[in-house]
Amino acid sequence: MGKITFVEHDGTAHQVELVDGESLMALATGSGVPGIDGDCGGEASCGTCHIIVDEEWIQTTGRRSEEESAMVEMSPECVPNSRLACQLRATEGLDGLTVRLPEFQM
Amino acid sequence: MTTTSNVLDRAKTIVTDKVQATIPVDRQVQAAHAVKKAKRRAGLETPLAFTEAPIPNPADVPLAEIDVSNPFMNRQGKWYPYFARLREEAPVHYLADSPFGPFWSITRYEDIQAVDSNPEVFSAEPYIVLGTPPMPAEMFIAMDPPKHDVQRKSVQSVVAPRNLKEMEGLIRERVQEVLDGLPTDEPFDWVERVSIEITGRMLATLLDYPYERRRELTRWSDAMGGSAEATGGTTHLDDLFTAGVELARSFTALWHDKAARRAAGEPDGFDLITLMQTSEDTKDLIKKPMEFIGNLALLIIGGNDTTRNSMTGGVFALNQYPDQFEKLKADPSLIPNMVSEIIRWQTPLAYMRRVAKEDVHFGGQFIRKGDVVVMWYASGNRDESKFENADALIIDRKNARNHMSFGFGVHRCMGNRLAEMQLRILWEELLERFDRIDVVGEPTYVQSNFVKGYEKMMVQLTPKAGVRHPGVHTTAETSAV
């Protein structure tokens, strides 16, 4: 088992136990990471689990799909490495991954 | 052939742009009004009108004849039993004949989410209401990507949480003023004194609209959203177009006035007009008046009925579930979750309409290209397979945030965080002041198949012991932003 770190916009870091096959959104909401809402329940249709993947990890995680883009690009805080946490499955290869949260979910 | 139509399309665009830029928008609205009236006089078009009759119980109606577009469904408390039957027996239900034409009803949570998340197949154009709005306006809520995305992004930042944070103090002050002015010794209409008043103040604040004229915003919103043709409502055609003309004139003037004040050195505010004027994408929006007015109308209507009816619905719901009010008083930290639950329970907009862009098999049915498909959020929010004990208000419900009142997908409500903030502030301030908010007498409901709203709801307040005496009217009410 490994760890994934969610860093809030103000710098507060939250280490979450990696569960193979779970979405990062489910891991975050299950561990009470503030700032991840997941209003649509993981269907890439609300945009409230916006995360930003660190540059050195983007090769491993891959970039967002068109479906994710449709939602996350409406956020003023969208950047090239923005993803929806519900569309990113945890695997052992993601052990040590750090993702940042935008200032706001919307 | 393609080349010819491309050329024609381009020419049309050029002409439209030119017309838009040169003919004042209020004149354009007046012209549309004249055309509409002429069509009716010539008998080319029959106006719709609805007369209320008792709606039978759902079990007594053949499945194929169930018509949830009836604008009296909500008023008579019949929507929920009808939706329950549809979810059970015909979750993708076809009605061949209704005053608004044939349409499909989607009533289960998962199916609605699937339709809402698929704008390639289910188009939001040309309207999002069941019927045909008499006044065409360009609103991005009724546009498909990519045009939708461009227009929405251009105004999205006005409700970005960062800006809302700046406005929170001001909004709270104004809520406090309204609540401190309420009578505690006699019943009064909550809709008029609280829901409309606060929503109007917030809209005026958001738009930096002249504060003393804020009721105009409410009036325009009601008029433009309430025609029989569009939603089964009661707005007279003339009132609707008059509202359109007034709105067009007022906002064109507001834009120019704001620009002049900014040029004269007035510091930038956090209002919508300033944000539009200072954003690269929207600084010239006034040169596309139909787009400008359409999107403003959308923001006004979108911010009006929804918040207003959630403000009333919350009080009504807590009266029906008094144990929940006790739970709230014991633990005010439940307010944010309760706000989501109220928005689920009320579902202030009952549905959104889509049109199938291609033949599609969906939920065991065959939906043909061009068919109207209605996603009943009001039903999805009461779907037991998603929400346990769905008809009840449970303020600490675990998955209250999963409600679908904001929609899903690219058209998801862009004002969702603003709505949540307004309701949160209202409830924080209410709990500070009042021990009881008793609904005295049945509320009356708006006639509409779209807006799930209240016309009137009489309440009686009991102040909290030790709280300063309400009823003090401040002069700040009329001061500028």
Coordinates of C-alpha atoms in Angstrom, one line a residue:
Chain A
M1 CA 0.0 0.0 0.0
G2 CA 1.1 3.5 -0.6
K3 CA 0.2 7.1 -0.1
I4 CA -1.2 10.0 -2.1
T5 CA -0.9 13.5 -0.9
F6 CA -3.6 16.2 -1.5
V7 CA -2.3 19.7 -0.9
E8 CA -4.9 22.4 -0.2
H9 CA -4.6 25.8 -1.8
D10 CA -3.3 27.2 1.5
G11 CA -0.5 24.6 1.6
T12 CA -2.1 22.2 4.1
A13 CA -1.1 18.7 3.1
H14 CA -3.3 15.6 3.6
Q15 CA -1.8 12.1 3.2
V16 CA -4.3 9.5 2.1
E17 CA -3.9 5.8 2.1
L18 CA -3.9 4.5 -1.5
V19 CA -6.5 1.9 -2.2
D20 CA -5.9 0.1 -5.5
G21 CA -8.7 0.7 -8.0
E22 CA -10.5 3.5 -6.1
S23 CA -10.8 6.9 -7.7
L24 CA -8.8 9.7 -6.2
M25 CA -12.1 11.6 -5.6
A26 CA -13.4 8.6 -3.5
L27 CA -10.1 8.4 -1.6
A28 CA -10.2 12.1 -0.8
T29 CA -13.9 12.3 0.2
G30 CA -13.6 9.1 2.2
S31 CA -10.7 10.6 4.2
G32 CA -12.4 13.9 4.6
V33 CA -9.9 16.0 2.6
P34 CA -11.5 19.4 2.6
G35 CA -12.0 21.0 -0.8
I36 CA -13.0 17.9 -2.7
D37 CA -16.8 17.8 -3.1
G38 CA -17.6 15.2 -5.7
D39 CA -21.2 16.4 -6.1
C40 CA -22.0 14.2 -9.1
G41 CA -20.7 11.1 -7.4
G42 CA -17.9 10.4 -9.8
E43 CA -19.4 10.8 -13.3
A44 CA -17.2 13.6 -14.5
S45 CA -20.3 15.8 -14.7
C46 CA -20.0 18.4 -12.0
G47 CA -16.4 19.5 -11.9
T48 CA -16.1 19.7 -8.1
C49 CA -13.2 17.3 -7.6
H50 CA -10.7 19.5 -9.6
I51 CA -7.1 18.6 -8.8
I52 CA -3.8 19.7 -10.3
V53 CA -1.2 17.0 -10.9
D54 CA 2.4 17.9 -10.2
E55 CA 4.4 18.2 -13.4
E56 CA 6.8 15.3 -12.7
W57 CA 3.7 13.0 -12.3
I58 CA 1.8 13.9 -15.3
Q59 CA 3.5 11.3 -17.5
T60 CA 2.3 8.6 -15.1
T61 CA -1.2 9.8 -14.5
G62 CA -1.8 11.0 -18.0
R63 CA -3.7 14.1 -19.1
R64 CA -7.4 14.7 -18.8
S65 CA -9.9 13.3 -21.3
E66 CA -12.2 15.4 -23.4
E67 CA -15.0 14.5 -21.0
E68 CA -13.1 15.9 -18.1
S69 CA -12.1 19.0 -20.1
A70 CA -15.7 19.8 -20.8
M71 CA -16.2 20.3 -17.0
V72 CA -12.9 21.4 -15.6
E73 CA -12.2 24.0 -18.3
M74 CA -15.1 26.0 -17.1
S75 CA -13.2 26.7 -13.9
P76 CA -11.1 30.0 -14.0
E77 CA -8.4 28.0 -12.1
C78 CA -8.0 25.4 -14.8
V79 CA -4.4 24.8 -15.9
P80 CA -2.8 22.3 -18.3
N81 CA -2.3 19.7 -15.6
S82 CA -5.9 20.0 -14.2
R83 CA -7.8 16.7 -13.8
L84 CA -11.0 15.5 -12.2
A85 CA -10.1 13.3 -9.3
C86 CA -13.0 11.1 -10.0
Q87 CA -11.5 10.1 -13.3
L88 CA -8.1 9.1 -11.9
R89 CA -7.9 5.5 -10.6
A90 CA -5.4 4.8 -7.8
T91 CA -2.8 2.1 -8.7
E92 CA 0.3 1.1 -6.9
G93 CA 2.3 3.1 -9.5
L94 CA 0.8 6.3 -8.0
D95 CA 2.4 5.7 -4.6
G96 CA 3.9 9.0 -3.6
L97 CA 1.8 11.1 -6.0
T98 CA 1.1 14.7 -4.9
V99 CA -1.8 16.7 -6.3
R100 CA -2.7 20.3 -5.5
L101 CA -6.2 21.6 -5.0
P102 CA -7.5 24.8 -6.7
E103 CA -8.5 27.6 -4.4
F104 CA -12.2 26.8 -5.1
Q105 CA -14.3 24.1 -6.6
M106 CA -17.1 25.3 -8.8
Chain B
M1 CA -24.3 23.0 -52.3
T2 CA -22.3 23.0 -49.1
T3 CA -20.3 26.0 -50.3
T4 CA -23.5 27.9 -51.2
S5 CA -25.0 27.3 -47.8
N6 CA -21.7 28.2 -46.1
V7 CA -21.7 31.5 -48.0
L8 CA -25.3 32.1 -47.0
D9 CA -24.6 31.3 -43.4
R10 CA -21.7 33.7 -43.4
A11 CA -23.8 36.4 -45.0
K12 CA -26.6 35.8 -42.5
T13 CA -24.1 36.1 -39.6
I14 CA -22.7 39.4 -41.0
V15 CA -26.2 40.8 -41.4
T16 CA -27.3 39.7 -38.0
D17 CA -24.2 41.1 -36.4
K18 CA -24.7 44.4 -38.1
V19 CA -28.4 44.6 -37.1
Q20 CA -27.4 43.7 -33.6
A21 CA -24.8 46.4 -33.4
T22 CA -26.7 49.2 -35.1
I23 CA -30.4 48.8 -34.1
P24 CA -31.0 49.4 -30.3
V25 CA -31.9 46.2 -28.6
D26 CA -35.1 47.5 -27.1
R27 CA -36.2 48.3 -30.7
Q28 CA -35.4 44.7 -31.7
V29 CA -37.5 43.4 -28.8
Q30 CA -40.4 45.7 -29.8
A31 CA -40.2 44.4 -33.4
A32 CA -40.3 40.8 -32.2
H33 CA -43.4 41.7 -30.1
A34 CA -45.1 43.3 -33.2
V35 CA -44.4 40.2 -35.3
K36 CA -45.9 38.0 -32.5
K37 CA -49.0 40.1 -32.2
A38 CA -49.5 40.1 -36.0
K39 CA -49.2 36.3 -36.2
R40 CA -51.9 36.0 -33.6
R41 CA -54.2 38.4 -35.3
A42 CA -53.7 36.6 -38.5
G43 CA -54.6 33.3 -36.9
L44 CA -51.2 31.8 -37.6
E45 CA -50.8 31.1 -34.0
T46 CA -53.2 30.3 -31.2
P47 CA -52.2 31.5 -27.8
L48 CA -52.1 28.9 -25.0
A49 CA -54.2 29.3 -21.9
F50 CA -54.7 27.0 -18.9
T51 CA -57.7 26.6 -16.7
E52 CA -57.2 24.7 -13.4
A53 CA -59.1 21.5 -12.9
P54 CA -58.7 18.9 -10.3
I55 CA -56.0 16.4 -11.3
P56 CA -57.0 12.8 -10.8
N57 CA -54.9 10.4 -8.7
P58 CA -52.1 8.8 -10.7
A59 CA -53.4 5.3 -10.3
D60 CA -56.6 6.3 -12.1
V61 CA -54.9 7.5 -15.3
P62 CA -53.7 5.2 -18.1
L63 CA -49.9 5.2 -18.2
A64 CA -49.8 6.5 -21.8
E65 CA -51.9 9.5 -20.9
I66 CA -49.9 10.7 -17.9
D67 CA -49.1 14.4 -18.5
V68 CA -46.6 15.8 -16.0
S69 CA -46.5 19.1 -18.0
N70 CA -49.8 20.2 -16.4
P71 CA -48.9 23.5 -14.8
F72 CA -51.1 22.8 -11.8
M73 CA -49.3 19.5 -10.8
N74 CA -47.2 21.1 -8.1
R75 CA -49.9 23.4 -6.8
Q76 CA -52.2 20.3 -6.3
G77 CA -49.4 18.3 -4.7
K78 CA -49.7 15.7 -7.5
W79 CA -46.2 15.7 -9.1
Y80 CA -44.6 13.4 -6.6
P81 CA -47.1 10.6 -6.7
Y82 CA -47.1 10.9 -10.5
F83 CA -43.3 10.8 -10.7
A84 CA -43.2 7.9 -8.3
R85 CA -45.4 6.0 -10.7
L86 CA -43.4 6.9 -13.7
R87 CA -40.1 6.0 -12.1
E88 CA -41.6 2.6 -11.2
E89 CA -43.6 1.8 -14.4
A90 CA -42.2 3.9 -17.2
P91 CA -38.9 5.7 -16.3
V92 CA -38.5 6.8 -19.9
H93 CA -42.1 7.8 -20.7
Y94 CA -43.6 9.1 -23.9
L95 CA -46.6 11.4 -24.0
A96 CA -47.8 11.7 -27.6
D97 CA -50.0 14.7 -27.0
S98 CA -49.7 17.6 -24.6
P99 CA -50.4 21.3 -24.9
F100 CA -46.6 21.6 -25.5
G101 CA -46.5 18.8 -28.1
P102 CA -45.2 15.3 -27.6
F103 CA -42.3 14.7 -25.2
W104 CA -40.4 12.1 -23.3
S105 CA -40.1 12.3 -19.5
I106 CA -36.9 11.0 -17.9
T107 CA -37.6 10.5 -14.2
R108 CA -34.9 8.3 -12.7
Y109 CA -31.8 9.8 -11.2
E110 CA -29.2 7.8 -13.2
D111 CA -31.0 8.3 -16.5
I112 CA -31.3 12.0 -15.9
Q113 CA -27.6 12.2 -15.1
A114 CA -26.8 10.2 -18.3
V115 CA -28.9 12.5 -20.5
D116 CA -27.5 15.7 -18.9
S117 CA -23.9 14.4 -19.4
N118 CA -24.4 13.8 -23.1
P119 CA -24.8 17.1 -24.9
E120 CA -23.6 15.4 -28.2
V121 CA -26.8 13.4 -28.4
F122 CA -29.1 15.6 -26.3
S123 CA -29.1 19.2 -27.4
A124 CA -30.0 22.1 -25.2
E125 CA -31.1 24.1 -28.2
P126 CA -33.2 26.0 -28.9
Y127 CA -34.9 26.3 -25.5
I128 CA -34.7 24.7 -22.0
V129 CA -38.4 24.9 -21.2
L130 CA -41.1 22.6 -22.4
G131 CA -42.9 25.1 -24.6
T132 CA -41.8 27.9 -26.9
P133 CA -40.8 31.2 -25.3
P134 CA -42.5 34.0 -27.1
M135 CA -39.4 36.2 -27.0
P136 CA -36.3 34.6 -28.4
A137 CA -33.1 35.6 -26.5
E138 CA -29.6 34.3 -26.9
M139 CA -28.8 32.5 -23.7
F140 CA -25.9 30.2 -23.4
I141 CA -27.9 27.8 -21.2
A142 CA -29.8 27.0 -24.5
M143 CA -26.7 26.6 -26.6
D144 CA -24.5 23.5 -27.3
P145 CA -20.8 23.4 -27.1
P146 CA -18.6 24.9 -28.5
K147 CA -20.7 28.2 -28.6
H148 CA -22.0 27.5 -25.2
D149 CA -18.6 27.2 -23.6
V150 CA -17.3 30.4 -25.0
Q151 CA -20.3 32.4 -23.9
R152 CA -20.5 30.8 -20.5
K153 CA -16.8 31.3 -19.8
S154 CA -17.1 34.9 -20.6
V155 CA -19.5 35.5 -17.6
Q156 CA -18.4 32.6 -15.4
S157 CA -15.9 34.6 -13.4
V158 CA -18.7 36.8 -12.0
V159 CA -19.7 34.0 -9.7
A160 CA -16.3 32.7 -9.1
P161 CA -16.0 31.9 -5.4
R162 CA -13.2 34.5 -5.1
N163 CA -15.5 37.3 -6.0
L164 CA -18.2 35.9 -3.9
K165 CA -15.9 36.0 -0.9
E166 CA -15.5 39.7 -1.5
M167 CA -19.2 40.1 -1.5
E168 CA -20.1 38.0 1.5
G169 CA -19.9 40.8 4.0
L170 CA -22.2 43.0 2.0
I171 CA -24.7 40.3 1.4
R172 CA -24.7 39.4 5.1
E173 CA -25.3 43.1 6.1
R174 CA -28.3 43.2 3.7
V175 CA -29.8 40.0 5.0
Q176 CA -29.4 41.3 8.5
E177 CA -31.3 44.5 7.6
V178 CA -34.2 42.5 6.1
L179 CA -34.4 40.2 9.1
D180 CA -34.2 43.0 11.6
G181 CA -37.1 44.8 9.9
L182 CA -39.5 41.8 10.2
P183 CA -42.5 42.0 12.5
T184 CA -42.6 39.6 15.4
D185 CA -46.0 40.4 16.7
E186 CA -48.1 39.4 13.7
P187 CA -48.1 37.0 10.8
F188 CA -46.6 38.2 7.5
D189 CA -45.9 36.9 4.0
W190 CA -42.4 35.3 4.0
V191 CA -42.3 35.2 0.2
E192 CA -42.8 39.0 -0.1
R193 CA -40.9 40.2 3.0
V194 CA -37.9 37.8 3.0
S195 CA -37.5 35.6 -0.1
I196 CA -38.2 38.2 -2.7
E197 CA -36.6 41.1 -0.8
I198 CA -33.4 39.3 -0.1
T199 CA -33.1 37.8 -3.6
G200 CA -33.8 41.3 -5.1
R201 CA -31.2 42.9 -2.9
M202 CA -28.6 40.3 -3.8
L203 CA -29.3 40.6 -7.5
A204 CA -29.0 44.3 -7.3
T205 CA -25.8 43.9 -5.4
L206 CA -24.4 41.5 -7.9
L207 CA -25.3 43.7 -10.8
D208 CA -24.6 47.0 -9.1
Y209 CA -28.1 47.8 -10.2
P210 CA -29.7 50.9 -8.6
Y211 CA -30.7 49.6 -5.2
E212 CA -34.0 51.4 -4.9
R213 CA -35.1 49.9 -8.3
R214 CA -34.3 46.3 -7.3
R215 CA -37.9 45.1 -7.6
E216 CA -37.7 45.7 -11.3
L217 CA -35.3 42.8 -11.5
T218 CA -37.9 40.6 -9.8
R219 CA -40.7 41.8 -12.0
W220 CA -38.7 41.2 -15.2
S221 CA -37.6 37.8 -14.1
D222 CA -41.2 36.8 -13.2
A223 CA -42.6 38.2 -16.5
M224 CA -40.0 36.7 -18.8
G225 CA -40.1 33.2 -17.3
G226 CA -43.9 32.9 -16.8
S227 CA -45.7 32.7 -20.2
A228 CA -48.3 30.1 -20.9
E229 CA -46.5 29.1 -24.1
A230 CA -43.2 28.5 -22.3
T231 CA -44.1 27.0 -18.9
G232 CA -47.9 27.0 -18.5
G233 CA -47.6 30.3 -16.6
T234 CA -49.8 33.4 -16.5
T235 CA -47.7 36.3 -17.9
H236 CA -49.6 38.3 -20.5
L237 CA -47.7 38.5 -23.8
D238 CA -47.6 42.4 -23.6
D239 CA -46.1 42.3 -20.1
L240 CA -43.5 39.9 -21.2
F241 CA -42.3 42.0 -24.0
T242 CA -42.6 45.2 -22.0
A243 CA -40.3 43.5 -19.4
G244 CA -37.9 42.6 -22.2
V245 CA -37.8 46.2 -23.5
E246 CA -37.3 47.7 -20.0
L247 CA -34.6 45.2 -19.2
A248 CA -32.8 45.9 -22.5
R249 CA -32.9 49.7 -21.9
S250 CA -32.0 49.6 -18.3
F251 CA -29.0 47.4 -18.8
T252 CA -27.7 49.2 -21.8
A253 CA -27.8 52.4 -19.7
L254 CA -26.3 50.7 -16.7
W255 CA -23.4 49.5 -18.8
H256 CA -22.7 53.0 -20.2
D257 CA -23.1 54.6 -16.8
K258 CA -20.7 52.2 -15.2
A259 CA -18.2 52.7 -18.0
A260 CA -18.4 56.5 -17.4
R261 CA -18.0 56.2 -13.7
R262 CA -15.0 53.9 -14.1
A263 CA -13.5 56.3 -16.6
A264 CA -14.0 59.1 -14.0
G265 CA -11.9 57.2 -11.5
E266 CA -14.5 55.3 -9.5
P267 CA -12.7 52.2 -8.0
D268 CA -13.7 48.8 -9.5
G269 CA -16.3 46.9 -7.6
F270 CA -17.0 43.2 -7.5
D271 CA -20.2 43.5 -9.4
L272 CA -21.1 41.7 -12.6
I273 CA -21.0 44.7 -14.9
T274 CA -17.5 45.8 -13.7
L275 CA -16.2 42.3 -14.1
M276 CA -17.5 42.1 -17.6
Q277 CA -16.0 45.5 -18.4
T278 CA -12.6 44.5 -17.0
S279 CA -12.5 41.1 -18.6
E280 CA -10.7 40.7 -22.0
D281 CA -13.4 38.4 -23.3
T282 CA -16.4 40.5 -22.4
K283 CA -15.3 44.1 -22.4
D284 CA -17.0 44.7 -25.8
L285 CA -20.1 42.6 -25.0
I286 CA -22.3 45.7 -25.3
K287 CA -21.6 45.6 -29.0
K288 CA -23.5 42.3 -29.2
P289 CA -26.7 43.5 -27.5
M290 CA -28.8 40.4 -27.9
E291 CA -26.1 38.3 -26.4
F292 CA -25.5 40.9 -23.7
I293 CA -29.2 41.1 -22.8
G294 CA -29.9 37.4 -23.2
N295 CA -27.1 36.5 -20.8
L296 CA -28.1 39.1 -18.3
A297 CA -31.7 37.9 -18.5
L298 CA -30.4 34.4 -17.9
L299 CA -28.4 35.5 -14.9
I300 CA -31.3 37.4 -13.5
I301 CA -33.9 34.7 -14.0
G302 CA -31.3 32.1 -12.9
G303 CA -30.6 33.9 -9.7
N304 CA -34.2 34.9 -8.9
D305 CA -36.7 32.1 -8.8
T306 CA -34.2 29.5 -7.7
T307 CA -32.9 31.2 -4.6
R308 CA -36.2 32.8 -3.8
N309 CA -38.1 29.5 -3.7
S310 CA -35.3 27.7 -1.8
M311 CA -35.6 30.4 0.8
T312 CA -39.3 29.8 1.1
G313 CA -39.0 26.0 0.6
G314 CA -36.6 25.6 3.5
V315 CA -38.9 27.2 6.0
F316 CA -41.8 25.2 4.7
A317 CA -39.9 22.0 4.9
L318 CA -38.6 22.6 8.4
N319 CA -42.2 23.2 9.4
Q320 CA -43.2 19.8 8.0
Y321 CA -40.3 18.2 9.7
P322 CA -40.1 20.0 13.1
D323 CA -37.6 17.5 14.5
Q324 CA -35.1 18.6 11.9
F325 CA -35.5 22.2 13.0
E326 CA -34.7 21.1 16.6
K327 CA -31.7 19.2 15.2
L328 CA -30.6 22.4 13.4
K329 CA -30.9 24.5 16.5
A330 CA -28.9 22.0 18.5
D331 CA -26.1 22.0 15.9
P332 CA -25.9 25.0 13.6
S333 CA -22.8 23.5 12.0
L334 CA -25.3 21.5 10.0
I335 CA -26.3 24.6 8.0
P336 CA -24.1 23.9 4.9
N337 CA -25.4 20.3 4.6
M338 CA -28.9 21.5 5.2
V339 CA -28.6 24.0 2.4
S340 CA -27.9 21.2 0.0
E341 CA -30.7 19.2 1.4
I342 CA -33.1 22.1 1.1
I343 CA -32.1 22.6 -2.6
R344 CA -32.7 18.9 -3.2
W345 CA -36.0 18.8 -1.4
Q346 CA -37.3 22.0 -3.1
T347 CA -35.8 21.5 -6.6
P348 CA -36.7 25.1 -7.5
L349 CA -36.5 24.3 -11.3
A350 CA -38.4 21.1 -12.0
Y351 CA -36.7 20.2 -15.2
M352 CA -34.5 21.0 -18.2
R353 CA -35.5 20.2 -21.8
R354 CA -33.3 18.6 -24.4
V355 CA -33.8 17.5 -28.0
A356 CA -32.4 14.3 -29.4
K357 CA -29.9 15.1 -32.1
E358 CA -30.0 11.5 -33.5
D359 CA -32.0 8.3 -33.1
V360 CA -31.0 6.7 -29.8
H361 CA -31.9 3.7 -27.8
F362 CA -32.3 4.9 -24.2
G363 CA -33.7 3.1 -21.1
G364 CA -35.3 0.4 -23.3
Q365 CA -37.0 3.0 -25.5
F366 CA -36.3 4.3 -29.0
I367 CA -36.0 8.0 -29.0
R368 CA -36.1 9.5 -32.5
K369 CA -34.0 12.4 -33.8
G370 CA -35.9 15.6 -33.0
D371 CA -37.9 14.2 -30.1
V372 CA -38.2 16.5 -27.0
V373 CA -36.7 14.9 -23.9
V374 CA -37.4 16.4 -20.5
M375 CA -35.1 15.6 -17.6
W376 CA -37.3 15.9 -14.4
Y377 CA -34.8 17.0 -11.7
A378 CA -37.7 17.2 -9.3
S379 CA -38.2 13.5 -9.8
G380 CA -34.5 12.5 -9.8
N381 CA -34.2 14.3 -6.4
R382 CA -36.9 12.0 -5.0
D383 CA -35.6 8.8 -6.4
E384 CA -35.4 6.3 -3.6
S385 CA -32.6 4.3 -5.3
K386 CA -30.4 7.4 -4.8
F387 CA -31.9 9.0 -1.7
E388 CA -33.2 6.9 1.1
N389 CA -36.5 8.2 2.5
A390 CA -36.3 10.7 -0.4
D391 CA -39.5 12.6 0.3
A392 CA -38.3 13.6 3.8
L393 CA -36.1 16.5 4.7
I394 CA -33.1 15.1 6.6
I395 CA -30.7 18.0 7.2
D396 CA -27.7 15.8 8.0
R397 CA -28.4 13.5 5.0
K398 CA -25.0 12.0 4.0
N399 CA -25.4 12.4 0.2
A400 CA -27.4 15.6 0.2
R401 CA -24.7 17.2 -2.0
N402 CA -25.5 14.7 -4.8
H403 CA -28.8 16.4 -5.5
M404 CA -29.4 17.3 -9.1
S405 CA -31.1 20.7 -8.8
F406 CA -28.0 22.3 -10.3
G407 CA -28.0 19.9 -13.2
F408 CA -25.0 17.9 -14.3
G409 CA -22.6 18.4 -17.2
V410 CA -21.7 21.5 -19.2
H411 CA -24.9 23.3 -18.3
R412 CA -24.5 22.7 -14.5
C413 CA -25.6 25.8 -12.7
M414 CA -22.8 28.4 -12.7
G415 CA -24.4 30.2 -9.7
N416 CA -24.4 27.2 -7.5
R417 CA -21.8 28.5 -5.0
L418 CA -23.6 31.8 -4.8
A419 CA -26.9 30.1 -4.2
E420 CA -25.4 28.1 -1.4
M421 CA -23.8 31.1 0.1
Q422 CA -27.0 33.1 0.1
L423 CA -28.9 30.3 1.8
R424 CA -26.2 29.6 4.3
I425 CA -26.0 33.3 5.3
L426 CA -29.8 33.5 5.6
W427 CA -30.0 30.5 7.9
E428 CA -27.0 31.6 10.0
E429 CA -28.7 34.9 10.6
L430 CA -32.2 33.4 11.1
L431 CA -30.8 31.1 13.9
E432 CA -29.2 34.1 15.5
R433 CA -32.5 35.8 15.9
F434 CA -35.5 33.4 16.0
D435 CA -36.5 30.5 18.1
R436 CA -39.4 29.6 15.9
I437 CA -40.6 30.3 12.3
D438 CA -44.1 29.0 12.2
V439 CA -45.9 28.6 8.9
V440 CA -49.5 29.7 9.6
G441 CA -51.8 28.5 6.8
E442 CA -51.1 26.7 3.6
P443 CA -48.8 28.4 1.1
T444 CA -50.0 29.2 -2.4
Y445 CA -48.0 28.0 -5.4
V446 CA -46.9 29.5 -8.7
Q447 CA -48.7 28.2 -11.8
S448 CA -45.9 26.7 -13.8
N449 CA -44.5 23.4 -14.9
F450 CA -41.0 24.7 -14.7
V451 CA -40.6 26.8 -11.6
K452 CA -41.5 25.0 -8.4
G453 CA -42.4 28.1 -6.5
Y454 CA -44.4 29.8 -3.8
E455 CA -46.6 32.8 -4.4
K456 CA -47.3 33.4 -0.7
M457 CA -46.6 31.8 2.6
M458 CA -47.7 33.4 5.9
V459 CA -45.4 32.9 8.9
Q460 CA -45.2 34.0 12.5
L461 CA -41.8 34.6 14.2
T462 CA -40.8 33.9 17.8
P463 CA -37.7 35.9 18.7
K464 CA -34.9 34.2 20.6
A465 CA -34.8 35.2 24.3
G466 CA -32.2 37.9 24.9
V467 CA -32.0 39.0 21.2
R468 CA -32.2 42.7 20.5
H469 CA -35.6 43.8 19.6
P470 CA -36.2 43.3 15.8
G471 CA -38.4 45.7 14.0
V472 CA -35.7 48.4 13.8
H473 CA -35.5 49.8 10.3
T474 CA -32.1 51.1 9.2
T475 CA -31.6 53.8 6.8
A476 CA -28.7 51.8 5.2
E477 CA -31.4 50.0 3.1
T478 CA -31.4 52.7 0.5
S479 CA -27.7 53.6 0.6
A480 CA -25.5 52.8 -2.4
V481 CA -23.3 49.7 -2.8

